[in-house]
């Protein structure tokens, strides 16, 4: 006789539970137990007692959340797991669980929802496996890896710190050597300037050394000015204010000008200067003044390191895309160990205390920066000490970087021989405004010797008082003056219609980049130190436009 459907379902469920009970009892390494639909414990196997430490009598009827840490209970993790098992049929999770004695263990948990044939939820089967040993091994391995990574990182940081320290030490050493060199180079010409200046007042003009004293003062002052220009060039380069006046230029005249600038020094050492200019060197796009400075620096360097009776060759040739200029000498040569550093600023093969050759160690670094500003490259070659050196500059036929025009370098750049005499300024009325009494007096004397009628004052107020009564042809004004500077004075002078034909000339010791914005307000710019011969020539150039 067949049983009704409900009794059949109940019987089958009983049989399933019995089979599950037998399975539970046979698996000793797993905590396997059944929960009612609300999550309370119904069955318990030996594995559950061994892993969780509860006897069946102790745990029966209790909610399974007792096995979860408090943080999971507050987050309602047990309830969410049951909801997921109902929705998806099962859920698997790993996390910390709590034993009876309060200790933790890492559990792998599978919860399966149990439904009868009518779809009614009858409870949950929960299987838990103790994975603490594996978890601890993983954590130990992770800790080991973290320690190893930390050790590697610490070693990297140590190496980086050591490298930074060495770099800082090297930078400090280079800075100290540069300051020693700068002090030496600036003080050396001052010996001649101050010494002869103290002796000249007591020296008869007929004395054989009188003329040499004047010449020595001039040479020493020119050397100091060149050293200061090198430092200013480096400052412009470092601050990104080095600009190029780019134009189409004829290359050969620029090279000849650089060559002639060093010829007196070469002749004094009986060094032979030769040129090897290929045909059709032609024109290129570059800053003529900077190109001449590049070649002059290389030629001066060659003259400095080439012994008496040596030979220096200046060569130039043109390829399809490059202009190549080289300077080859028979001089001291370059040590192979120093060759990679030859273009670095403040680097010299000599130490400050054992220097045979002068200079600040800036010339070749300035060459490199200026060549690169033109989009070119410069290289150095030498077979070693005593075997000479060759420097080669390669510039693109069309410059890769054409910077905006900047203040022209009036009074700056390559040292040149002074004119033989003062240009005539006969009949010209000139007002000189400068708070530096000694410089003002030198300029006034030079202008008077050139035939000008000169008034010299020390302030902008005195200058304005003078022009109330007189209308000079030219006003020379210093820029940096107390109370009212040269800029303000020039604006007040321009506001006077009676001075419309007066030319205003700026005198300044500031670098060109610092005064570029106001240059257009002056008729010309003269950089200190002022050469009296060049001063009179510049002013004479203004004569055609002087009222």
Coordinates of C-alpha atoms in Angstrom, one line a residue:
X1 CA 0.0 0.0 0.0
X2 CA 1.4 3.4 -1.0
X3 CA 2.0 6.1 1.6
X4 CA 0.5 9.5 1.1
X5 CA 2.8 12.1 -0.6
X6 CA 3.6 14.0 2.6
X7 CA 4.6 10.8 4.5
X8 CA 6.8 9.9 1.6
X9 CA 8.6 13.2 1.7
X10 CA 9.1 13.0 5.4
X11 CA 10.5 9.5 5.1
X12 CA 12.9 10.6 2.4
X13 CA 14.1 13.5 4.5
X14 CA 14.6 11.2 7.4
X15 CA 16.7 8.8 5.2
X16 CA 18.8 11.8 3.9
X17 CA 19.4 13.0 7.4
X18 CA 20.5 9.6 8.5
X19 CA 22.9 9.3 5.6
X20 CA 24.3 12.8 6.4
X21 CA 24.6 11.7 10.1
X22 CA 26.6 8.6 9.1
X23 CA 28.8 10.8 6.7
X24 CA 29.4 13.3 9.5
X25 CA 30.5 10.7 11.9
X26 CA 32.9 9.2 9.4
X27 CA 34.8 12.5 8.6
X28 CA 36.9 13.2 11.7
X29 CA 39.1 16.1 10.3
X30 CA 36.1 18.3 9.4
X31 CA 33.6 20.1 11.7
X32 CA 30.3 19.0 10.0
X33 CA 27.0 19.9 11.6
X34 CA 23.5 20.9 10.7
X35 CA 21.7 24.1 11.5
X36 CA 17.9 24.7 11.7
X37 CA 16.4 27.3 9.4
X38 CA 17.2 30.0 12.0
X39 CA 20.9 29.0 12.4
X40 CA 20.8 26.9 15.6
X41 CA 22.9 23.8 15.9
X42 CA 21.0 20.5 15.4
X43 CA 23.8 17.9 14.9
X44 CA 27.5 17.8 15.8
X45 CA 30.3 15.4 14.7
X46 CA 33.5 14.4 16.4
X47 CA 35.5 16.7 14.1
X48 CA 33.3 19.7 15.2
X49 CA 34.1 18.8 18.9
X50 CA 37.8 18.5 18.2
X51 CA 38.1 21.7 16.2
X52 CA 35.6 23.9 18.1
X53 CA 36.0 22.2 21.6
X54 CA 32.3 22.1 22.3
X55 CA 30.6 18.8 23.3
X56 CA 27.3 18.2 21.5
X57 CA 25.4 18.7 24.8
X58 CA 27.0 22.2 25.2
X59 CA 26.4 23.5 21.8
X60 CA 23.0 22.0 20.8
X61 CA 20.4 24.6 20.2
X62 CA 22.9 27.5 20.3
X63 CA 23.2 29.9 17.3
X64 CA 26.2 29.3 15.1
X65 CA 27.3 32.9 15.4
X66 CA 28.9 31.9 18.7
X67 CA 31.9 30.8 16.5
X68 CA 32.4 34.3 15.0
X69 CA 34.6 37.1 16.4
X70 CA 32.7 40.1 17.8
X71 CA 33.6 42.3 14.9
X72 CA 31.9 39.8 12.5
X73 CA 28.8 39.6 14.8
X74 CA 28.5 43.4 14.8
X75 CA 28.6 43.4 11.0
X76 CA 25.9 40.6 11.0
X77 CA 28.2 38.4 8.9
X78 CA 26.6 35.1 10.1
X79 CA 23.1 36.3 9.0
X80 CA 24.5 37.5 5.6
X81 CA 26.1 34.1 5.0
X82 CA 22.8 32.3 5.6
X83 CA 21.0 34.7 3.3
X84 CA 23.5 34.1 0.6
X85 CA 23.3 30.3 1.0
X86 CA 19.5 30.5 0.7
X87 CA 19.7 32.8 -2.4
X88 CA 22.6 31.0 -4.2
X89 CA 22.4 27.5 -2.7
X90 CA 25.8 27.6 -1.0
X91 CA 28.5 30.0 0.2
X92 CA 32.2 29.4 0.8
X93 CA 34.3 31.7 3.0
X94 CA 37.6 31.9 4.9
X95 CA 38.1 33.8 8.0
X96 CA 38.9 33.8 11.7
X97 CA 36.6 31.7 14.0
X98 CA 36.5 31.4 17.8
X99 CA 36.9 28.1 19.9
X100 CA 35.3 27.5 23.2
X101 CA 38.4 28.6 25.1
X102 CA 38.4 31.9 23.2
X103 CA 41.4 31.1 20.9
X104 CA 41.2 31.9 17.2
X105 CA 41.6 29.5 14.3
X106 CA 41.5 30.1 10.5
X107 CA 38.6 28.4 9.0
X108 CA 37.5 27.3 5.5
X109 CA 33.7 27.3 5.7
X110 CA 31.1 25.9 3.3
X111 CA 27.4 26.5 4.1
X112 CA 24.8 24.6 2.0
X113 CA 21.1 25.3 2.2
X114 CA 18.8 22.2 2.6
X115 CA 15.4 22.2 0.9
X116 CA 12.8 19.5 0.9
X117 CA 11.1 18.4 -2.4
X118 CA 8.5 21.0 -2.0
X119 CA 11.1 23.8 -1.8
X120 CA 10.7 24.5 1.9
X121 CA 14.0 25.4 3.7
X122 CA 14.7 22.7 6.3
X123 CA 18.1 24.0 7.5
X124 CA 21.7 24.3 6.6
X125 CA 24.7 21.9 6.4
X126 CA 27.9 23.5 7.5
X127 CA 31.4 22.1 6.9
X128 CA 34.3 23.8 8.6
X129 CA 38.0 22.9 8.1
X130 CA 40.8 24.2 10.3
X131 CA 43.3 25.9 8.0
X132 CA 45.3 27.6 10.8
X133 CA 48.5 25.8 10.0
X134 CA 48.3 26.8 6.3
X135 CA 47.4 30.4 7.3
X136 CA 50.3 30.7 9.7
X137 CA 52.6 29.3 7.0
X138 CA 51.3 31.8 4.5
X139 CA 51.6 34.6 7.0
X140 CA 55.1 33.5 7.9
X141 CA 56.0 33.4 4.2
X142 CA 54.5 36.8 3.7
X143 CA 56.3 38.2 6.7
X144 CA 59.5 36.8 5.4
X145 CA 58.9 38.3 2.0
X146 CA 58.0 41.7 3.6
X147 CA 61.2 41.5 5.7
X148 CA 63.2 40.7 2.6
X149 CA 61.5 43.5 0.7
X150 CA 62.1 45.8 3.6
X151 CA 65.7 44.7 3.8
X152 CA 66.1 45.3 0.0
X153 CA 64.4 48.7 0.3
X154 CA 66.6 49.6 3.3
X155 CA 69.7 48.6 1.3
X156 CA 68.4 50.6 -1.7
X157 CA 67.8 53.6 0.6
X158 CA 71.2 53.2 2.2
X159 CA 72.9 53.1 -1.3
X160 CA 70.8 56.0 -2.4
X161 CA 71.7 57.9 0.8
X162 CA 75.4 57.1 0.3
X163 CA 75.2 58.2 -3.3
X164 CA 73.5 61.4 -2.3
X165 CA 76.1 61.9 0.4
X166 CA 78.9 61.3 -2.0
X167 CA 77.2 63.6 -4.5
X168 CA 76.8 66.3 -1.8
X169 CA 80.4 65.8 -0.7
X170 CA 81.5 66.1 -4.3
X171 CA 79.4 69.2 -4.8
X172 CA 80.8 70.7 -1.7
X173 CA 84.3 69.9 -2.7
X174 CA 83.7 71.4 -6.2
X175 CA 82.1 74.5 -4.6
X176 CA 85.0 74.9 -2.1
X177 CA 87.6 74.5 -4.9
X178 CA 85.7 76.9 -7.1
X179 CA 85.6 79.5 -4.3
X180 CA 89.3 79.0 -3.7
X181 CA 89.9 79.3 -7.4
X182 CA 87.6 82.4 -7.7
X183 CA 89.4 84.0 -4.8
X184 CA 92.8 83.3 -6.3
X185 CA 91.9 84.5 -9.8
X186 CA 90.2 87.7 -8.6
X187 CA 92.9 88.6 -6.0
X188 CA 95.8 87.9 -8.4
X189 CA 95.1 90.8 -10.8
X190 CA 94.2 93.0 -7.8
X191 CA 97.8 92.7 -6.7
X192 CA 99.0 94.5 -9.8
X193 CA 96.1 97.0 -9.8
X194 CA 96.4 98.0 -6.1
X195 CA 100.2 97.7 -6.0
X196 CA 100.9 99.9 -9.1
X197 CA 98.0 102.3 -8.1
X198 CA 99.8 102.9 -4.7
X199 CA 103.2 103.4 -6.4
X200 CA 102.2 105.6 -9.3
X201 CA 101.6 108.8 -7.3
X202 CA 105.2 108.7 -6.1
X203 CA 106.7 107.6 -9.5
X204 CA 108.2 110.0 -12.0
X205 CA 106.7 109.8 -15.5
X206 CA 110.2 109.3 -16.9
X207 CA 110.7 106.2 -14.8
X208 CA 111.1 103.1 -17.0
X209 CA 108.4 101.3 -15.1
X210 CA 105.8 104.1 -15.4
X211 CA 104.4 103.0 -18.7
X212 CA 104.5 99.3 -17.7
X213 CA 102.6 100.1 -14.5
X214 CA 99.7 101.8 -16.5
X215 CA 99.7 98.8 -19.0
X216 CA 99.7 96.3 -16.1
X217 CA 96.7 98.0 -14.4
X218 CA 94.8 97.9 -17.7
X219 CA 95.6 94.2 -18.4
X220 CA 94.7 93.2 -14.8
X221 CA 91.4 95.1 -14.9
X222 CA 90.5 93.5 -18.2
X223 CA 91.3 90.1 -16.9
X224 CA 89.1 90.7 -13.9
X225 CA 86.2 91.9 -16.1
X226 CA 86.5 88.7 -18.2
X227 CA 86.4 86.5 -15.1
X228 CA 83.3 88.3 -13.9
X229 CA 81.7 87.9 -17.3
X230 CA 82.3 84.1 -17.1
X231 CA 80.5 84.0 -13.8
X232 CA 77.6 86.0 -15.1
X233 CA 77.3 83.8 -18.1
X234 CA 77.1 80.7 -15.9
X235 CA 74.4 82.5 -13.8
X236 CA 72.4 83.2 -16.9
X237 CA 72.7 79.6 -18.1
X238 CA 71.7 78.1 -14.7
X239 CA 68.7 80.5 -14.4
X240 CA 67.6 79.8 -18.0
X241 CA 68.1 83.4 -19.0
X242 CA 70.8 82.9 -21.7
X243 CA 69.3 84.1 -24.9
X244 CA 70.5 84.2 -28.5
X245 CA 70.3 87.0 -31.1
X246 CA 69.9 84.5 -34.0
X247 CA 70.5 85.7 -37.5
X248 CA 72.0 84.5 -40.8
X249 CA 75.7 85.1 -40.5
X250 CA 78.8 84.7 -42.6
X251 CA 80.9 82.2 -40.7
X252 CA 84.5 82.9 -41.8
X253 CA 84.6 86.6 -40.6
X254 CA 83.3 85.5 -37.2
X255 CA 86.1 82.8 -37.0
X256 CA 88.7 85.3 -38.1
X257 CA 87.5 87.8 -35.4
X258 CA 87.9 85.1 -32.7
X259 CA 91.4 84.2 -34.1
X260 CA 92.6 87.8 -34.1
X261 CA 91.4 88.2 -30.5
X262 CA 93.9 85.6 -29.3
X263 CA 96.7 86.4 -31.7
X264 CA 98.5 88.8 -29.2
X265 CA 98.6 86.1 -26.6
X266 CA 99.7 83.5 -29.1
X267 CA 102.5 85.8 -30.5
X268 CA 103.8 86.4 -26.9
X269 CA 104.3 82.6 -26.6
X270 CA 105.6 82.3 -30.2
X271 CA 102.7 79.9 -31.0
X272 CA 101.9 79.5 -34.7
X273 CA 98.2 80.0 -35.6
X274 CA 97.0 78.4 -38.8
X275 CA 93.6 78.1 -40.4
X276 CA 92.1 75.4 -42.5
X277 CA 88.8 76.7 -43.8
X278 CA 87.2 74.5 -46.5
X279 CA 85.8 76.2 -49.5
X280 CA 82.1 77.1 -49.4
X281 CA 81.9 77.3 -45.6
X282 CA 79.2 79.9 -46.3
X283 CA 76.5 81.1 -43.9
X284 CA 74.5 79.6 -41.1
X285 CA 71.9 80.6 -38.6
X286 CA 73.4 81.5 -35.3
X287 CA 74.2 84.2 -32.7
X288 CA 77.4 85.8 -34.2
X289 CA 78.6 87.1 -30.8
X290 CA 78.0 83.8 -29.1
X291 CA 79.7 81.8 -31.9
X292 CA 82.7 84.1 -31.7
X293 CA 82.7 83.6 -27.9
X294 CA 82.6 79.8 -28.4
X295 CA 85.6 79.8 -30.8
X296 CA 87.4 82.4 -28.7
X297 CA 87.1 80.3 -25.6
X298 CA 88.4 77.2 -27.4
X299 CA 91.3 79.2 -28.9
X300 CA 92.1 80.9 -25.6
X301 CA 92.1 77.5 -23.9
X302 CA 94.4 76.1 -26.6
X303 CA 96.8 79.1 -26.2
X304 CA 96.8 78.7 -22.4
X305 CA 97.8 75.0 -22.5
X306 CA 100.1 75.1 -25.5
X307 CA 103.8 75.6 -24.7
X308 CA 106.1 78.1 -26.3
X309 CA 106.7 77.4 -30.0
X310 CA 103.6 75.2 -30.3
X311 CA 101.0 75.1 -33.1
X312 CA 97.2 75.7 -33.0
X313 CA 94.9 75.0 -36.0
X314 CA 91.5 76.5 -36.4
X315 CA 89.5 74.5 -39.0
X316 CA 86.0 74.7 -40.5
X317 CA 84.1 72.7 -43.0
X318 CA 80.5 72.3 -44.1
X319 CA 78.5 69.1 -44.6
X320 CA 75.0 68.6 -45.9
X321 CA 73.5 69.5 -42.5
X322 CA 76.3 70.5 -40.2
X323 CA 78.9 73.3 -39.7
X324 CA 82.0 71.8 -38.1
X325 CA 84.5 74.0 -36.4
X326 CA 87.6 72.5 -34.7
X327 CA 90.5 73.7 -32.7
X328 CA 93.6 71.4 -32.6
X329 CA 96.7 72.2 -30.5
X330 CA 100.0 70.6 -29.7
X331 CA 99.7 71.4 -26.0
X332 CA 99.5 69.7 -22.7
X333 CA 96.8 67.3 -23.7
X334 CA 94.1 65.8 -21.4
X335 CA 94.4 62.9 -19.0
X336 CA 92.0 60.0 -20.1
X337 CA 90.5 59.9 -16.6
X338 CA 89.6 63.6 -16.8
X339 CA 88.4 63.7 -20.4
X340 CA 84.8 62.7 -19.5
X341 CA 84.6 65.7 -17.1
X342 CA 86.3 68.3 -19.3
X343 CA 83.0 70.2 -20.0
X344 CA 81.7 70.2 -16.4
X345 CA 81.5 73.5 -14.7
X346 CA 84.2 74.3 -12.0
X347 CA 86.1 71.1 -12.9
X348 CA 89.8 71.4 -13.5
X349 CA 92.5 68.8 -13.8
X350 CA 94.6 70.9 -11.4
X351 CA 93.9 71.5 -7.7
X352 CA 93.6 75.1 -6.5
X353 CA 96.8 75.0 -4.6
X354 CA 99.0 73.5 -7.4
X355 CA 97.6 75.4 -10.3
X356 CA 100.0 76.2 -13.1
X357 CA 97.3 77.7 -15.5
X358 CA 94.8 80.4 -14.5
X359 CA 91.1 80.6 -15.0
X360 CA 87.9 79.5 -13.2
X361 CA 87.3 76.2 -15.0
X362 CA 84.1 77.8 -16.6
X363 CA 85.2 78.4 -20.2
X364 CA 84.6 74.9 -21.6
X365 CA 81.3 74.5 -19.7
X366 CA 80.1 77.8 -21.2
X367 CA 81.1 76.5 -24.6
X368 CA 79.1 73.4 -24.1
X369 CA 76.0 75.3 -23.0
X370 CA 76.2 77.8 -25.8
X371 CA 76.7 75.1 -28.4
X372 CA 73.7 73.2 -27.1
X373 CA 71.6 76.4 -27.1
X374 CA 72.3 76.4 -30.9
X375 CA 71.2 72.8 -31.1
X376 CA 74.7 71.5 -31.6
X377 CA 77.3 69.4 -29.9
X378 CA 80.9 69.8 -28.8
X379 CA 83.4 67.0 -28.2
X380 CA 87.0 66.7 -26.9
X381 CA 89.7 64.3 -28.0
X382 CA 93.2 63.7 -26.6
X383 CA 95.7 60.9 -26.7
X384 CA 96.8 61.8 -23.2
X385 CA 99.3 64.1 -21.4
X386 CA 101.7 65.9 -23.7
X387 CA 99.9 64.8 -26.8
X388 CA 97.7 67.8 -27.5
X389 CA 94.0 68.0 -27.8
X390 CA 91.2 68.6 -30.4
X391 CA 87.9 70.2 -29.7
X392 CA 85.2 69.9 -32.4
X393 CA 81.9 71.9 -32.5
X394 CA 79.1 70.7 -34.7
X395 CA 76.2 73.1 -35.4
X396 CA 73.2 72.5 -37.5
X397 CA 73.0 74.6 -40.6
X398 CA 69.7 75.8 -39.4
X399 CA 69.7 76.3 -35.6
X400 CA 67.3 74.0 -33.8
X401 CA 66.4 76.6 -31.2
X402 CA 65.9 80.3 -32.2
X403 CA 65.5 82.2 -29.0
X404 CA 63.8 85.6 -28.9
X405 CA 66.2 88.5 -29.3
X406 CA 67.6 89.8 -26.1
X407 CA 69.6 92.8 -24.9
X408 CA 72.7 93.2 -27.1
X409 CA 75.9 92.5 -25.2
X410 CA 77.3 96.0 -25.4
X411 CA 80.5 96.3 -23.4
X412 CA 80.4 92.5 -22.8
X413 CA 82.0 89.4 -24.4
X414 CA 85.3 88.9 -25.9
X415 CA 88.2 91.1 -24.7
X416 CA 89.6 93.2 -27.5
X417 CA 92.5 95.6 -27.8
X418 CA 91.4 99.2 -26.9
X419 CA 91.5 101.9 -29.5
X420 CA 94.7 103.8 -29.8
X421 CA 93.2 107.2 -28.9
X422 CA 90.0 108.9 -27.7
X423 CA 87.4 109.8 -30.3
X424 CA 86.9 113.5 -30.7
X425 CA 83.8 114.9 -28.9
X426 CA 84.7 118.6 -29.5
X427 CA 82.0 121.0 -28.6
X428 CA 79.6 118.3 -27.3
X429 CA 77.8 119.1 -24.0
X430 CA 77.6 116.0 -21.7
X431 CA 76.0 115.5 -18.3
X432 CA 77.4 112.6 -16.3
X433 CA 75.2 111.3 -13.4
X434 CA 76.8 108.7 -11.1
X435 CA 76.9 108.3 -7.3
X436 CA 80.3 106.6 -7.5
X437 CA 82.7 109.5 -7.3
X438 CA 85.8 107.7 -8.6
X439 CA 84.0 106.3 -11.6
X440 CA 82.3 109.6 -12.3
X441 CA 85.5 111.5 -12.2
X442 CA 87.3 109.0 -14.5
X443 CA 84.5 109.3 -17.1
X444 CA 84.5 113.1 -16.8
X445 CA 88.2 113.4 -17.3
X446 CA 88.1 111.1 -20.3
X447 CA 85.3 113.1 -21.9
X448 CA 87.1 116.4 -21.3
X449 CA 90.2 115.0 -22.9
X450 CA 88.1 114.1 -25.9
X451 CA 87.0 117.7 -26.2
X452 CA 83.6 117.6 -24.6
X453 CA 82.1 120.2 -22.2
X454 CA 81.3 118.0 -19.1
X455 CA 79.2 118.5 -16.0
X456 CA 79.4 115.7 -13.4
X457 CA 76.8 115.3 -10.6
X458 CA 76.1 112.6 -8.0
X459 CA 72.4 112.3 -7.9
X460 CA 69.2 112.4 -10.0
X461 CA 68.1 115.5 -8.1
X462 CA 71.3 117.4 -9.1
X463 CA 70.8 116.2 -12.7
X464 CA 67.2 117.6 -12.8
X465 CA 68.4 120.9 -11.3
X466 CA 71.1 121.1 -14.0
X467 CA 68.8 120.5 -16.9
X468 CA 66.5 123.3 -15.6
X469 CA 69.2 125.7 -16.8
X470 CA 71.1 123.8 -19.5
X471 CA 70.2 121.4 -22.3
X472 CA 73.0 118.8 -22.7
X473 CA 73.5 116.9 -26.0
X474 CA 74.0 113.6 -24.1
X475 CA 73.2 112.5 -20.5
X476 CA 75.1 109.6 -19.1
X477 CA 73.3 108.1 -16.1
X478 CA 74.0 105.3 -13.8
X479 CA 71.2 102.8 -13.1
X480 CA 71.7 101.9 -9.5
X481 CA 71.6 105.2 -7.5
X482 CA 70.1 106.0 -4.0
X483 CA 66.7 107.7 -3.7
X484 CA 66.0 108.0 -7.5
X485 CA 67.5 105.4 -9.8
X486 CA 68.4 105.7 -13.5
X487 CA 65.1 104.4 -14.7
X488 CA 63.1 107.0 -12.8
X489 CA 65.5 109.8 -13.9
X490 CA 65.2 108.8 -17.5
X491 CA 61.4 108.9 -17.3
X492 CA 61.5 112.4 -15.8
X493 CA 63.9 113.5 -18.5
X494 CA 61.8 112.1 -21.3
X495 CA 58.8 114.0 -20.0
X496 CA 60.5 117.3 -20.7
X497 CA 59.9 118.5 -24.2
X498 CA 63.0 120.8 -24.2
X499 CA 65.1 117.6 -24.0
X500 CA 63.6 116.0 -27.0
X501 CA 66.9 116.1 -28.9
X502 CA 69.0 115.0 -25.9
X503 CA 70.3 111.4 -26.0
X504 CA 70.2 109.4 -22.8
X505 CA 72.8 106.7 -22.3
X506 CA 72.5 104.1 -19.5
X507 CA 75.6 103.1 -17.5
X508 CA 75.2 99.9 -15.4
X509 CA 77.0 97.1 -13.7
X510 CA 73.9 94.9 -13.7
X511 CA 73.9 91.8 -16.1
X512 CA 72.1 92.4 -19.4
X513 CA 69.2 90.1 -18.4
X514 CA 68.3 92.3 -15.4
X515 CA 67.8 95.4 -17.5
X516 CA 66.4 94.0 -20.7
X517 CA 62.9 95.3 -20.2
X518 CA 63.9 99.0 -20.0
X519 CA 66.6 99.0 -22.7
X520 CA 64.2 100.5 -25.2
X521 CA 63.9 103.7 -23.1
X522 CA 67.6 104.5 -23.5
X523 CA 69.4 105.5 -26.7
X524 CA 72.2 103.0 -25.9
X525 CA 73.5 100.9 -23.1
X526 CA 77.1 100.8 -21.8
X527 CA 78.2 98.1 -19.3
X528 CA 80.6 98.7 -16.5
X529 CA 83.6 98.6 -16.3
X530 CA 83.6 101.5 -18.8
X531 CA 86.6 101.7 -21.2
X532 CA 87.2 105.4 -21.9
X533 CA 88.3 104.8 -25.5
X534 CA 85.2 102.7 -26.3
X535 CA 83.0 105.2 -24.4
X536 CA 84.1 108.1 -26.7
X537 CA 83.6 106.0 -29.8
X538 CA 80.0 105.1 -28.7
X539 CA 79.2 108.7 -28.0
X540 CA 80.7 109.8 -31.3
X541 CA 78.3 107.4 -33.0
X542 CA 75.5 109.5 -31.6
X543 CA 76.8 112.7 -33.1
X544 CA 74.8 112.6 -36.3
X545 CA 71.6 112.6 -34.3
X546 CA 72.7 115.1 -31.6
X547 CA 71.0 118.5 -31.9

